[in-house]
XYZ file of C-alpha atoms in Angstrom:
648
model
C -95.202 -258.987 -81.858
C -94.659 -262.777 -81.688
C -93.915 -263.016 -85.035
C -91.184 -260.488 -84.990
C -89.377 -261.844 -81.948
C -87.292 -264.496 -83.571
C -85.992 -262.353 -86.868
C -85.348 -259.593 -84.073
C -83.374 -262.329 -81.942
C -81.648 -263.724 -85.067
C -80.696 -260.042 -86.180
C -79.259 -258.787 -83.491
C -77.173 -261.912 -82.546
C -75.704 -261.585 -85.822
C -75.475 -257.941 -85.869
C -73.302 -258.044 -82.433
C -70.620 -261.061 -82.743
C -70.958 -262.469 -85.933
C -68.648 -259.702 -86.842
C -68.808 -259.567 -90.983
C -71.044 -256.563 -92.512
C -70.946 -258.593 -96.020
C -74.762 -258.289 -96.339
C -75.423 -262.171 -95.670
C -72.771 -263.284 -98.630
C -69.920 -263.805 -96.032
C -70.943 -264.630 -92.506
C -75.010 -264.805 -92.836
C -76.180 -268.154 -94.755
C -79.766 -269.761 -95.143
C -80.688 -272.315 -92.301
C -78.751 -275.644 -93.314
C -75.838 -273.743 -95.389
C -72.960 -275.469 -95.301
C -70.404 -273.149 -93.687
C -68.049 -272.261 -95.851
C -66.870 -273.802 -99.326
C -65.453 -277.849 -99.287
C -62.386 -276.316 -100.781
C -61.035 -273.613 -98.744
C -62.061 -276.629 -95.979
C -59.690 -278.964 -97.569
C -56.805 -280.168 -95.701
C -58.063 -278.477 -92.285
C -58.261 -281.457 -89.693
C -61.074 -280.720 -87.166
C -61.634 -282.183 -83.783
C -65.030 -283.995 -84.143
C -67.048 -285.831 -80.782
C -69.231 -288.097 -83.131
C -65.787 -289.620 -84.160
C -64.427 -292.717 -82.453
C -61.303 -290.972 -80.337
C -58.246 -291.984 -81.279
C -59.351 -292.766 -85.085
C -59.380 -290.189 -88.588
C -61.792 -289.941 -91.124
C -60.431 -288.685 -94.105
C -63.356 -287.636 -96.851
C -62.205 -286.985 -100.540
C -64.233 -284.595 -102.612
C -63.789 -284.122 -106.762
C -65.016 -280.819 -105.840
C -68.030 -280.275 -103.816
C -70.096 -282.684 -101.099
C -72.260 -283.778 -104.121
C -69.059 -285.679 -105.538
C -67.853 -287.996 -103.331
C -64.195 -289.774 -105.015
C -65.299 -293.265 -104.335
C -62.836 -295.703 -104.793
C -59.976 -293.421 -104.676
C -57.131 -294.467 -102.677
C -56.382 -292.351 -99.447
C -52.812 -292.510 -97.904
C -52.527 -291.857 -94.520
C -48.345 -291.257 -93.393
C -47.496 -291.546 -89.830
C -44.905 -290.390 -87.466
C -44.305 -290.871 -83.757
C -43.750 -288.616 -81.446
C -39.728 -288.679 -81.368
C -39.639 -289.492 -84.975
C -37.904 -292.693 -85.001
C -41.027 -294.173 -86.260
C -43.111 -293.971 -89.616
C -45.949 -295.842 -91.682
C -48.075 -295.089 -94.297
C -51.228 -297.152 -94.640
C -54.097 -297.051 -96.989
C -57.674 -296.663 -97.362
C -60.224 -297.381 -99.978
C -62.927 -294.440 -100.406
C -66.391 -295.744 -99.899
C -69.654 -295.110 -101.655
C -69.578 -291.279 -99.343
C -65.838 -291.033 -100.358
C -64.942 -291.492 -96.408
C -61.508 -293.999 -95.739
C -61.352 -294.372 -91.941
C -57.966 -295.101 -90.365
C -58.284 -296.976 -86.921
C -55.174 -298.568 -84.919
C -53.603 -295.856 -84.191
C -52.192 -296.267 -80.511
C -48.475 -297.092 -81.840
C -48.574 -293.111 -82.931
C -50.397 -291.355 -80.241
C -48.427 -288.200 -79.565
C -47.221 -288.039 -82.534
C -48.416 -286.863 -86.484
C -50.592 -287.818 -89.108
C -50.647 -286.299 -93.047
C -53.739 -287.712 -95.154
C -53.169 -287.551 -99.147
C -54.499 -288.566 -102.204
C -54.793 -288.011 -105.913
C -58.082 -286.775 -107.370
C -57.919 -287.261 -110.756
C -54.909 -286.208 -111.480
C -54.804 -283.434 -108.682
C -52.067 -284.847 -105.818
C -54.118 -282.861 -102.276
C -52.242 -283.114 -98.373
C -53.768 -282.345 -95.077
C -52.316 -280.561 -92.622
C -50.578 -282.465 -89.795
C -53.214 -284.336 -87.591
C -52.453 -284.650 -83.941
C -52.787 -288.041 -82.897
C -54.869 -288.279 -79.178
C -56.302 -291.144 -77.825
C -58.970 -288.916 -76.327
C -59.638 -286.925 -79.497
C -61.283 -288.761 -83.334
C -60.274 -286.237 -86.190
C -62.166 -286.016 -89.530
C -60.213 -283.679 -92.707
C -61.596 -283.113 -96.110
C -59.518 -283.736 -99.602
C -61.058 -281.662 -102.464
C -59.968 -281.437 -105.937
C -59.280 -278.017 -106.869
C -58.301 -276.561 -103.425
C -55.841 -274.297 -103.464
C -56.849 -272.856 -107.212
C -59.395 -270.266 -106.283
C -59.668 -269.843 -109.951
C -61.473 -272.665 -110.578
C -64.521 -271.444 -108.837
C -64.899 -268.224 -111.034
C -64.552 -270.357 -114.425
C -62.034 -270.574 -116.669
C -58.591 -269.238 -115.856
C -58.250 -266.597 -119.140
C -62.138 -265.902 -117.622
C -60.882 -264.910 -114.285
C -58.058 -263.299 -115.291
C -59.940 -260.810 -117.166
C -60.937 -257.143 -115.173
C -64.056 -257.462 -117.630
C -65.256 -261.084 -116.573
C -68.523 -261.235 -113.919
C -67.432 -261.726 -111.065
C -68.095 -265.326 -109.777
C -71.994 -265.124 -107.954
C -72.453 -267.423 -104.917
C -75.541 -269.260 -105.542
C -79.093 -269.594 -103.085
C -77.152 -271.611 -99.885
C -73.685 -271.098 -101.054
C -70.833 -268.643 -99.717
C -67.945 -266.973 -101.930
C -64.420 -267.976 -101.902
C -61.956 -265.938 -100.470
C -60.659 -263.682 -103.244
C -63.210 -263.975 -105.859
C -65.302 -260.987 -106.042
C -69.332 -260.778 -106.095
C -71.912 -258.886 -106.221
C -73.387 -257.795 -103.125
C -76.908 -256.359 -102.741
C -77.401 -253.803 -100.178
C -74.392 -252.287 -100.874
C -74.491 -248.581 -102.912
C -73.802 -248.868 -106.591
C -69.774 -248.050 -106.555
C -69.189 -249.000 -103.098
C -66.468 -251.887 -102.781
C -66.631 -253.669 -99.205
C -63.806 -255.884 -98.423
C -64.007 -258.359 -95.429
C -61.064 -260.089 -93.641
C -62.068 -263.141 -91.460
C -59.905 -265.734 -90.084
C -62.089 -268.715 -91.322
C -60.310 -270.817 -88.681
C -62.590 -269.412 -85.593
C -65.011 -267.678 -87.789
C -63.987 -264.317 -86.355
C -62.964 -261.070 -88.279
C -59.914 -259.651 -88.659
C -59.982 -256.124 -86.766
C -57.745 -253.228 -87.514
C -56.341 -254.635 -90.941
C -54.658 -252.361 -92.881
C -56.025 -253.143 -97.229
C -55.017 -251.802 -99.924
C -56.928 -251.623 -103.150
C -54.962 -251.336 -106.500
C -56.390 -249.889 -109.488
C -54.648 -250.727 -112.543
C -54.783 -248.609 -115.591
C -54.681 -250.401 -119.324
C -51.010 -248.438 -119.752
C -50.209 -250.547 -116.192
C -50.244 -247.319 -114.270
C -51.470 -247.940 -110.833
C -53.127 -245.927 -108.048
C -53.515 -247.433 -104.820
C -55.846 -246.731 -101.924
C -55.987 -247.982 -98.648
C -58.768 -248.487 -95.841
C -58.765 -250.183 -91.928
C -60.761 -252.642 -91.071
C -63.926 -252.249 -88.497
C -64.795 -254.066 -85.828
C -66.557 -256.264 -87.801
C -63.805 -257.052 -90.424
C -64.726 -254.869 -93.251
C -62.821 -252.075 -95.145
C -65.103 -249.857 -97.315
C -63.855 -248.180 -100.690
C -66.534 -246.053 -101.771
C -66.897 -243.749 -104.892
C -65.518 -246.700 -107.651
C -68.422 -245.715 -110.039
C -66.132 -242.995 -111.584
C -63.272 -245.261 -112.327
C -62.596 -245.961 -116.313
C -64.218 -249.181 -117.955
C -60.548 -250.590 -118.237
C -59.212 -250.330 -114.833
C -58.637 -253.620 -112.958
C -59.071 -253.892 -109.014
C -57.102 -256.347 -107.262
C -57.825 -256.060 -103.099
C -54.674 -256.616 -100.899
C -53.755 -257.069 -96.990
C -51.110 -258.209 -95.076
C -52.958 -261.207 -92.595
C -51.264 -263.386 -90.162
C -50.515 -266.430 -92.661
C -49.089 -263.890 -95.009
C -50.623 -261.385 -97.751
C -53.670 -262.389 -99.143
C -54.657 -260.697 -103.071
C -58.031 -261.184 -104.363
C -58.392 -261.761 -108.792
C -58.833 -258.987 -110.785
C -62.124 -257.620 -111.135
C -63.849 -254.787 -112.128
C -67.484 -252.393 -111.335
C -68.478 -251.537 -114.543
C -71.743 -252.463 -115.266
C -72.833 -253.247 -111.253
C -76.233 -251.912 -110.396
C -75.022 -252.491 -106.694
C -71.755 -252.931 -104.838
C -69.663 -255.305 -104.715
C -67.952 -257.078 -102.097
C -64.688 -259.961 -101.700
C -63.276 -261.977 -99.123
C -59.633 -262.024 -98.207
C -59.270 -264.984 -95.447
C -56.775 -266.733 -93.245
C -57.815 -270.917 -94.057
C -54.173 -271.873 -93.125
C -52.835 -273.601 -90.357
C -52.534 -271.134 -87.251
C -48.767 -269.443 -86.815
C -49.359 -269.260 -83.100
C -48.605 -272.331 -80.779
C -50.730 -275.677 -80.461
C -54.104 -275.702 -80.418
C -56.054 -277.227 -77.291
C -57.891 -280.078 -78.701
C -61.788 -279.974 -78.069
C -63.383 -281.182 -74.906
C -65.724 -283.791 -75.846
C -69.186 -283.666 -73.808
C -70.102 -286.306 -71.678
C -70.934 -289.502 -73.757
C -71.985 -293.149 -73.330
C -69.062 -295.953 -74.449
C -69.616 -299.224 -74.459
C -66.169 -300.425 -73.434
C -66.766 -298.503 -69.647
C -68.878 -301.213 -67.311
C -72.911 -299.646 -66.996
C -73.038 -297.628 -63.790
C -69.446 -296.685 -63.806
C -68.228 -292.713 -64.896
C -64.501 -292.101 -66.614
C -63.192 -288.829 -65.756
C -60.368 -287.694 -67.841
C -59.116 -284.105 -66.462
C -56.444 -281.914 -68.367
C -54.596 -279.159 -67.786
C -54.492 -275.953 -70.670
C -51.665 -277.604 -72.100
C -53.786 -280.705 -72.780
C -51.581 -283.022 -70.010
C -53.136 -285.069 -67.199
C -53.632 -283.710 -63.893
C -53.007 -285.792 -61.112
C -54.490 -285.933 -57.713
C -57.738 -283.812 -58.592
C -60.482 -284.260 -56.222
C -63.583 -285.825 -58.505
C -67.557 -285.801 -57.746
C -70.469 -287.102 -59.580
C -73.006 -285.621 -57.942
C -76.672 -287.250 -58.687
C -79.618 -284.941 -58.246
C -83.453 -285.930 -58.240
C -86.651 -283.895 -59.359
C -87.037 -283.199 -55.792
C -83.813 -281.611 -55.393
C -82.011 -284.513 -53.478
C -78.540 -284.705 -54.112
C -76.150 -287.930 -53.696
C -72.556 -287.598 -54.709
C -69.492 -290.205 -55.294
C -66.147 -289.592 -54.909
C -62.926 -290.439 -56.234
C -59.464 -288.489 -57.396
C -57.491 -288.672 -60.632
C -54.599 -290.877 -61.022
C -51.176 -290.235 -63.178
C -53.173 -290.433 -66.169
C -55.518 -287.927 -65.265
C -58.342 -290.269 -65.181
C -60.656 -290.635 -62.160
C -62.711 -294.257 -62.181
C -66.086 -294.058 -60.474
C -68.187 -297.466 -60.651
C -70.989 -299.355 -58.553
C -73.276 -296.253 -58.956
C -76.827 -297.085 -58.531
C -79.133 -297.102 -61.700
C -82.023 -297.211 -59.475
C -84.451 -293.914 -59.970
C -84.418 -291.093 -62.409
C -82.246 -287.983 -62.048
C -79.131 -285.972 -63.669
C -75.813 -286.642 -63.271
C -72.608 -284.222 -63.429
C -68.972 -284.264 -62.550
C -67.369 -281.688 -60.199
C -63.480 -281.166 -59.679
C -61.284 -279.130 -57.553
C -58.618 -277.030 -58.785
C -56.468 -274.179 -58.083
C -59.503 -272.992 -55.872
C -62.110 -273.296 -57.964
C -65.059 -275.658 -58.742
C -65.387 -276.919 -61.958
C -68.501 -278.725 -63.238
C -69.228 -280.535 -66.321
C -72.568 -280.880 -67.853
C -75.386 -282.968 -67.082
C -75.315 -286.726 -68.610
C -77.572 -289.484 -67.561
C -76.723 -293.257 -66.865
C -78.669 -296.140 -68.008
C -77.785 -300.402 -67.632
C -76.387 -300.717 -71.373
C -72.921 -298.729 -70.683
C -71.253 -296.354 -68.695
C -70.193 -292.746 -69.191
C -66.913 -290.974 -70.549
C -66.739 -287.439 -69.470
C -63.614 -284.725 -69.822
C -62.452 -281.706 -68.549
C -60.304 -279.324 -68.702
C -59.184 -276.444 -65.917
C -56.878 -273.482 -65.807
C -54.982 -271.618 -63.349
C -57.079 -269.079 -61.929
C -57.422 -265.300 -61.927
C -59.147 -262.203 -60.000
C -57.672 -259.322 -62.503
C -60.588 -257.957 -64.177
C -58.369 -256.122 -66.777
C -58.386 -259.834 -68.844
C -62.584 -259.568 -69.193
C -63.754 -258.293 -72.052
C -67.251 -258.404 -72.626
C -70.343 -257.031 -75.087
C -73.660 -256.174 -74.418
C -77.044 -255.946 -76.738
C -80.260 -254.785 -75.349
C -82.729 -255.773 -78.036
C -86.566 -254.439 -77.080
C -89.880 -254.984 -78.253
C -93.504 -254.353 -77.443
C -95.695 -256.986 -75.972
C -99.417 -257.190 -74.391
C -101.015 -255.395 -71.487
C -97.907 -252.665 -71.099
C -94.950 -254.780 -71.077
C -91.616 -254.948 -72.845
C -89.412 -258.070 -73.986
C -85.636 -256.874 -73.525
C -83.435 -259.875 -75.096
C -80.143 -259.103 -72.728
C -77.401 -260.623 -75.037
C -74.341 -260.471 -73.080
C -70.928 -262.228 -74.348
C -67.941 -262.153 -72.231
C -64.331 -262.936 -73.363
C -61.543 -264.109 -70.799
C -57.886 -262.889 -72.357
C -54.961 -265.299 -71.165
C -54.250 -268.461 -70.151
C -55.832 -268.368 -66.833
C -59.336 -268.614 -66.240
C -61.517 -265.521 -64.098
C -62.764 -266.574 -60.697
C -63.249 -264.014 -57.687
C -63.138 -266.330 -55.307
C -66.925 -266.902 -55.060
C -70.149 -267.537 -56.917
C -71.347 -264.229 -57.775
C -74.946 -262.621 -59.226
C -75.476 -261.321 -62.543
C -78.347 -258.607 -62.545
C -81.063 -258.212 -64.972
C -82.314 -254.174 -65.038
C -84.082 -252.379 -62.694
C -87.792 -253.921 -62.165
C -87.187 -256.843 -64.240
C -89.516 -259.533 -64.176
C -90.551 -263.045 -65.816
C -86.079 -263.367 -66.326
C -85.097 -266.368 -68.572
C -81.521 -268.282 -69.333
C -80.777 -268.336 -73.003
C -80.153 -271.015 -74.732
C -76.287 -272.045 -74.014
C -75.622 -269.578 -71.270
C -77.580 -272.192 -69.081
C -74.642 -274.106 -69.172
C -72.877 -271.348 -67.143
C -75.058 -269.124 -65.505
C -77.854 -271.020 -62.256
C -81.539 -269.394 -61.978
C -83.965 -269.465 -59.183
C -88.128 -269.153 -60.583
C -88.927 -265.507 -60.019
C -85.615 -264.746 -59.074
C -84.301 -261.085 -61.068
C -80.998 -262.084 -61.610
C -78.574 -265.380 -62.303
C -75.444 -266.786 -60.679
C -72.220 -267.534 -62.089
C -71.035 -270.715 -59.946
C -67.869 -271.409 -61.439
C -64.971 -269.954 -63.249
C -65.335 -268.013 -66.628
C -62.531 -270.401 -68.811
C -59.981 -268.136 -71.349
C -59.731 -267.719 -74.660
C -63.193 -268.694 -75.744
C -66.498 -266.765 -76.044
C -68.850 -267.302 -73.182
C -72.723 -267.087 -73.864
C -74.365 -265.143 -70.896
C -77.578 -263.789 -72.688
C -80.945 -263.558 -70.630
C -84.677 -262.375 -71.323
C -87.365 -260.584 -69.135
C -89.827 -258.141 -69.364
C -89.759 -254.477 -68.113
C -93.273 -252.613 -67.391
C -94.218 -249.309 -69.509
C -96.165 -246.295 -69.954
C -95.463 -246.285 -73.899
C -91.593 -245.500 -72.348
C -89.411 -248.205 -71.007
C -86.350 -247.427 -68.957
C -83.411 -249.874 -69.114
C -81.302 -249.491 -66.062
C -78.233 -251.464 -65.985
C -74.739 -251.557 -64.152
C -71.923 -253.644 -66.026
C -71.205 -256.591 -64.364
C -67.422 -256.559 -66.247
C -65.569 -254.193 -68.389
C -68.143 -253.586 -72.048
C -66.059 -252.922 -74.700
C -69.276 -252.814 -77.226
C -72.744 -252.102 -76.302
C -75.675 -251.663 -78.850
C -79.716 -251.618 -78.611
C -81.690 -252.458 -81.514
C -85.335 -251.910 -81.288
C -87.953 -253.151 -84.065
C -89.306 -250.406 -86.740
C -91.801 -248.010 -84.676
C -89.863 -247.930 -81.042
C -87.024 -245.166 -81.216
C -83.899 -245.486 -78.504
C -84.396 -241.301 -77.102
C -81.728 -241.401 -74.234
C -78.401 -243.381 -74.457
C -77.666 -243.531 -78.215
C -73.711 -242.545 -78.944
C -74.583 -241.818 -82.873
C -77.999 -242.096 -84.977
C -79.258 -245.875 -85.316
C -78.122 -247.962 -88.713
C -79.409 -250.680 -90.094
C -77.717 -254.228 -89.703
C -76.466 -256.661 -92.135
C -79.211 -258.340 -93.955
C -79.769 -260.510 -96.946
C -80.426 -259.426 -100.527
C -80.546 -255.467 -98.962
C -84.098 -256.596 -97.397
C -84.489 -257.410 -94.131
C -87.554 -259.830 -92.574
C -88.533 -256.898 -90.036
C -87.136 -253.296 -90.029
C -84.678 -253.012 -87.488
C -82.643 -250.147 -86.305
C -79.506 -250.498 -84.240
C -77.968 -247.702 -81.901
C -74.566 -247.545 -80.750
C -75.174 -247.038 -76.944
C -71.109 -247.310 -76.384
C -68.098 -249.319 -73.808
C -68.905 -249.039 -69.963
C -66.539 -249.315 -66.980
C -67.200 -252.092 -64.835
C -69.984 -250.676 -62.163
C -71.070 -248.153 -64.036
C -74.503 -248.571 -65.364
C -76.963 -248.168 -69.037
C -79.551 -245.572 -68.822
C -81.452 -245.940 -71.857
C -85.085 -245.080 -72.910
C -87.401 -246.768 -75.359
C -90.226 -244.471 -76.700
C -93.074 -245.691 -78.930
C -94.098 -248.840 -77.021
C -97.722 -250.301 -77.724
C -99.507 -249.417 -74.652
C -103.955 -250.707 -73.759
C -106.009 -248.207 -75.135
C -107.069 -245.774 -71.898
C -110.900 -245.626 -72.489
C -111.579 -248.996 -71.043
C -109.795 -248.116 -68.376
C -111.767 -244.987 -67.486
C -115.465 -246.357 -68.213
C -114.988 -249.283 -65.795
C -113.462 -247.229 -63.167
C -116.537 -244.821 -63.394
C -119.129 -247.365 -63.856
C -117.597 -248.821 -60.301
C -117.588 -245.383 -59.175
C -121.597 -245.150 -59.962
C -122.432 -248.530 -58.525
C -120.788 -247.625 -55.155
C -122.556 -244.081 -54.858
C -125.966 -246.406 -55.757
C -125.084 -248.729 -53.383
C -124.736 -246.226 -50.552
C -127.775 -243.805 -51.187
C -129.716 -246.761 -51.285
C -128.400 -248.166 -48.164
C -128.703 -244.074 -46.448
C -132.212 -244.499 -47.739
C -133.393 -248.030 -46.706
C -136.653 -247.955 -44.361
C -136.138 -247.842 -40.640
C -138.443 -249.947 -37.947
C -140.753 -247.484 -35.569
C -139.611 -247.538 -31.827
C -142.717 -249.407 -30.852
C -142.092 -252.145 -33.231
C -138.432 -253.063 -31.990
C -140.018 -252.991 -28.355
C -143.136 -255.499 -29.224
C -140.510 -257.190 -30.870
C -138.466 -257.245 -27.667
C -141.940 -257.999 -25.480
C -142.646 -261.005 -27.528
C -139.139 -262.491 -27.274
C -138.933 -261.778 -23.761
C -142.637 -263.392 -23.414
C -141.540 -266.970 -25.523
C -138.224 -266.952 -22.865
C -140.189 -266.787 -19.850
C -142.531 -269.667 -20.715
C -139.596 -271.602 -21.162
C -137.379 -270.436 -18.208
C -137.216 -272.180 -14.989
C -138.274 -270.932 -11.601
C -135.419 -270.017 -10.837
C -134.553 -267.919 -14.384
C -137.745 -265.993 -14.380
C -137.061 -262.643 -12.459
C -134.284 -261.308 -14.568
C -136.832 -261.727 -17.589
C -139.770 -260.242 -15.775
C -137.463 -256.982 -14.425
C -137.082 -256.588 -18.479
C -140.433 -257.044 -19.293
C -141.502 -254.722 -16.729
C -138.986 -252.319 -18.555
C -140.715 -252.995 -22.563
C -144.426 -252.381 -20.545
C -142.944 -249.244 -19.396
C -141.522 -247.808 -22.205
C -144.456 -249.143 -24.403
C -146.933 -247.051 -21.758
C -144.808 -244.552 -22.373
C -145.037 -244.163 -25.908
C -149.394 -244.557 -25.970
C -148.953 -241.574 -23.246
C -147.923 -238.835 -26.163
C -149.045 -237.939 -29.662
C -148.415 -240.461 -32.122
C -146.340 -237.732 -34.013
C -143.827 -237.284 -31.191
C -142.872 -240.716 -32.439
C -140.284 -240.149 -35.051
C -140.716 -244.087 -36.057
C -144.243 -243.938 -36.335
C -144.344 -240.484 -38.136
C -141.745 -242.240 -40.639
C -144.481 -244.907 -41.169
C -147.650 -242.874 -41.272
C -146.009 -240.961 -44.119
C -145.790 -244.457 -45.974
């Protein structure tokens, strides 16, 4: 089973949030993929912590990351924040085709629009907020914009007749451009819509498929999209060799049409991509919080503490910790508050010892933590934050739950708990109080996943984890755990929600069958190439109220084989019966031994008594001569001792 455990992990966190079933062309990639193609990147600025803050890296492409424009000139215009101020300075592409733009205090607050030409091809970013807390890095790429130019040449791509363009090993399709798509049934036509911006699927999308006629007749047919951001059109295998398809929906940047294509001649399905890559229509994006880091311009032993509200603006007058904790658990903590700028200044902390460091601040109620950094005598520590308003309404929390269970030695089950939780709103959830999170009943051996120990506390041993501070809104919050459950072949998963479930699944490897809990019969998840590593079968165990609980049970589990079990317990069984006829049987001293055993003691104690110690022992000797005349007085087989022996 240990080789199954990590494509069963891998599966079913992709299965559950990844949200795309485009059979590993779409949202599944090979380790070290790059994430989506450099040109439907292009222009998009993105919020990077390895870059200096307050600086841009622009990087110009002639088409992919294997060809850098070096020497091309980048133009970088700037505006201020009130607009009574512009520049536009220049950059020479290096050898990587990266022009960094430095200097830029003059402009904080205000806008920044990278261009350049690529031969021939003028390309603009998108407007770059300029932050002195916050480096940005933005791609250029020739041909962005011109989807066509991936499929080949534009009378290619035009043509219903033309393959469709195939993403190669490592590569992903562009939005629009049609492929084939293994796994899915000859004349089956899935269509995903993803907002490429947060990697997250476009739910309840109404698409429309045209189907064009040679005589420019056309049909049209429309599908929703799932929960995972797929429409399905299926039953194209009867259309006419000359009918184009063109796929169609109305996202939030606008409608989005894919190129013609066509099925004829497809073994398998086909699938195509219809994304949002422009800038968002809602308001500002929060920048990203940068994790704790070491700069060299902050004096060794010294922490910065920049704290901002939602809307990105320094709080003043927050109470600031950094708390210091040893291996053996000894805390030391120094304190300071914020100032106008938001920044709290904490120096002369000792160096002295090994231990973790983190920040703490007070706000609206609630503790807020960062996460742990260490300090060393080279340079000090930048760390940010950012805190909301709180809330107790439970109504914002949505969450999702994934049981995924497999079989392991001497009659236990591994249950991977993933459990995601989403905070709706602008205020963050906090009841008022740290509060438990509760594996199932008669969990054991529980482990923090990877991430969620950012959020969620353990205690060794301990069957359940604790949520010290609040749940922050509008991202996705990683609260997955692992334990085992005990089994007799069947393992019962008893849970109660901890927060509203708007999704709940169980996937179980090939063998083990969900028998209680299932809403609907189990599928199989996304996969690449229609295989799949391990055979996997997911069950749609439904939404749960808050407090009310998951009864499921697993049946099929690998349990010890019984016949050892029963041959030692019977070979102990014979060994104690031995044991005790042999100890019923054992032979017994005669009467008149134990008493000339008792004689001679009693004879070796009075030589060595004193005068004064000698009657008590005589009185008893007097006794053993009695009993021993006694004994010669009868038969020697009124003696049951002696009759034992003359039968020896």
């Amino acid at each position: 089973m240990t080789a199954s455990r990590r494509p069963l992990r891998a599966a079913a966190l992709a299965f559950l949030f990844v949200g795309t079933c485009l059979a590993g062309q779409a949202s599944a990639q090979p380790a070290g993929g790059p994430p989506i193609d450099p040109r439907a990147m292009s222009g998009i600025p993105r919020a990077d912590p390895q870059t200096e803050p307050g600086t841009i890296t622009v990087r110009a492409l002639l088409g992919s990351f294997s060809q850098p424009a070096v020497g091309v000139t980048v133009e970088l215009e700037l505006k201020s924040q009130d607009g009574s101020k512009t520049e536009t300075r220049t950059a020479v592409a290096g050898q990587d085709g990266r022009a960094n733009f430095t200097d830029l205090a003059a402009f904080h607050g205000g806008t920044a629009v990278a261009r350049a030409d690529l031969e021939g091809e003028r390309q603009s970013s998108q407007p770059i907020a300029l932050s002195p807390t916050q480096g940005y890095r933005v791609l250029l790429v020739k041909g962005a914009g011109s989807t066509g130019a991936a499929a080949g040449s534009p009378g290619a791509t035009s043509s219903p007749t033309a393959p469709p363009s195939q993403p190669g090993p490592g590569e992903v399709p562009l939005p629009g451009v049609a492929f084939t798509n293994p796994g899915t049934p000859k004349g089956t036509l899935l269509v995903g819509t993803l907002d490429l911006r947060a990697g997250t699927p476009l739910e309840r999308v109404k698409v429309r498929l045209v189907l064009t006629g040679p005589d420019g007749k056309a049909e049209t047919r429309e599908a929703i999209s799932d929960a995972r951001g797929t429409a399905r059109f299926p039953g194209l295998d009867e259309l006419a060799a000359d009918v184009s398809l063109v796929a169609e929906a109305d996202l939030p940047t606008g409608t989005e049409r894919s190129q013609p294509f066509s099925l004829v001649g497809k073994d398998v399905g086909m699938a195509v991509v219809l994304a949002v890559i422009g800038p968002r229509t809602a308001g500002p994006q929060r920048r990203q919080m940068m994790g704790p880091r070491a700069v060299p311009t902050i004096l060794p032993g010294s922490v910065r503490v920049t704290v901002v509200g939602p809307d990105d603006q320094p709080i003043n007058g927050i109470p600031v910790t950094i708390v210091k904790q040893d291996s053996t658990g000894f805390s030391k903590r120094f304190e300071d508050a914020t100032g106008e700028d938001g920044v709290a200044r904490i120096a002369d902390i000792p160096l002295t010892g090994e231990g973790l460091f983190h920040a703490e601040a007070s706000y609206a109620g609630a503790p807020w933590k960062s996460s742990f950094f260490t300090l060393d005598e080279r340079m000090g520590v930048a760390v940010e934050m950012r805190v909301y308003p709180v809330t107790t309404d439970l109504t914002r929390v949505r969450s999702a739950v994934q049981f995924g269970v497999e079989s392991m030695e001497n009659d236990l089950a591994r249950v991977d708990h993933l459990f995601q939780v989403y905070v709706d709103g602008d205020s963050a959830y906090w009841p008022g109080k740290p509060y438990k999170l509760a594996a199932a009943d008669g969990a054991t051996g529980l482990v923090v996943r990877d991430r969620a120990d950012q959020v969620l506390e353990h205690e060794a041993e301990a069957p359940f984890t604790t949520i010290t501070g609040p749940l922050p809104p509008g991202e996705l919050i990683d609260l997955s755990t692992a334990y085992l459950l005990e089994h007799d072949g069947t393992a019962e998963i008893h849970w109660a929600a901890p927060f509203p479930i708007v999704d709940g699944r169980a996937v179980v490897v090939d063998g083990l069958k969900l028998t209680k809990g299932a809403k609907k019969p189990p599928v199989k998840p996304p996969h690449e190439n229609g295989e799949s590593r391990v055979d996997l079968d997911v069950y749609d165990v439904g939404a749960m109220a808050q407090g009310q609980a998951y009864d499921l049970v697993v049946d099929g589990l690998v349990t010890r084989p019984r016949t050892y079990k029963w041959l030692g317990l019977g070979f102990g069984l014979f060994v104690a019966f031995a044991c005790g006829l042999a100890f019923a049987l054992r032979p017994r001293a005669s009467l008149r031994e134990r008493l000339l055993k008792r004689k001679a003691a009693l004879l070796r104690k009075l030589e060595a008594a004193g005068p004064g110690e000698r009657e008590p022992i005589v009185a008893a000797l007097d006794q053993v001569y009695c009993q021993l005349d006694a004994l010669d007085s009868r038969p020697r087989h009124a003696d049951p001792g002696a009759a034992w022996q003359d039968k020896k």
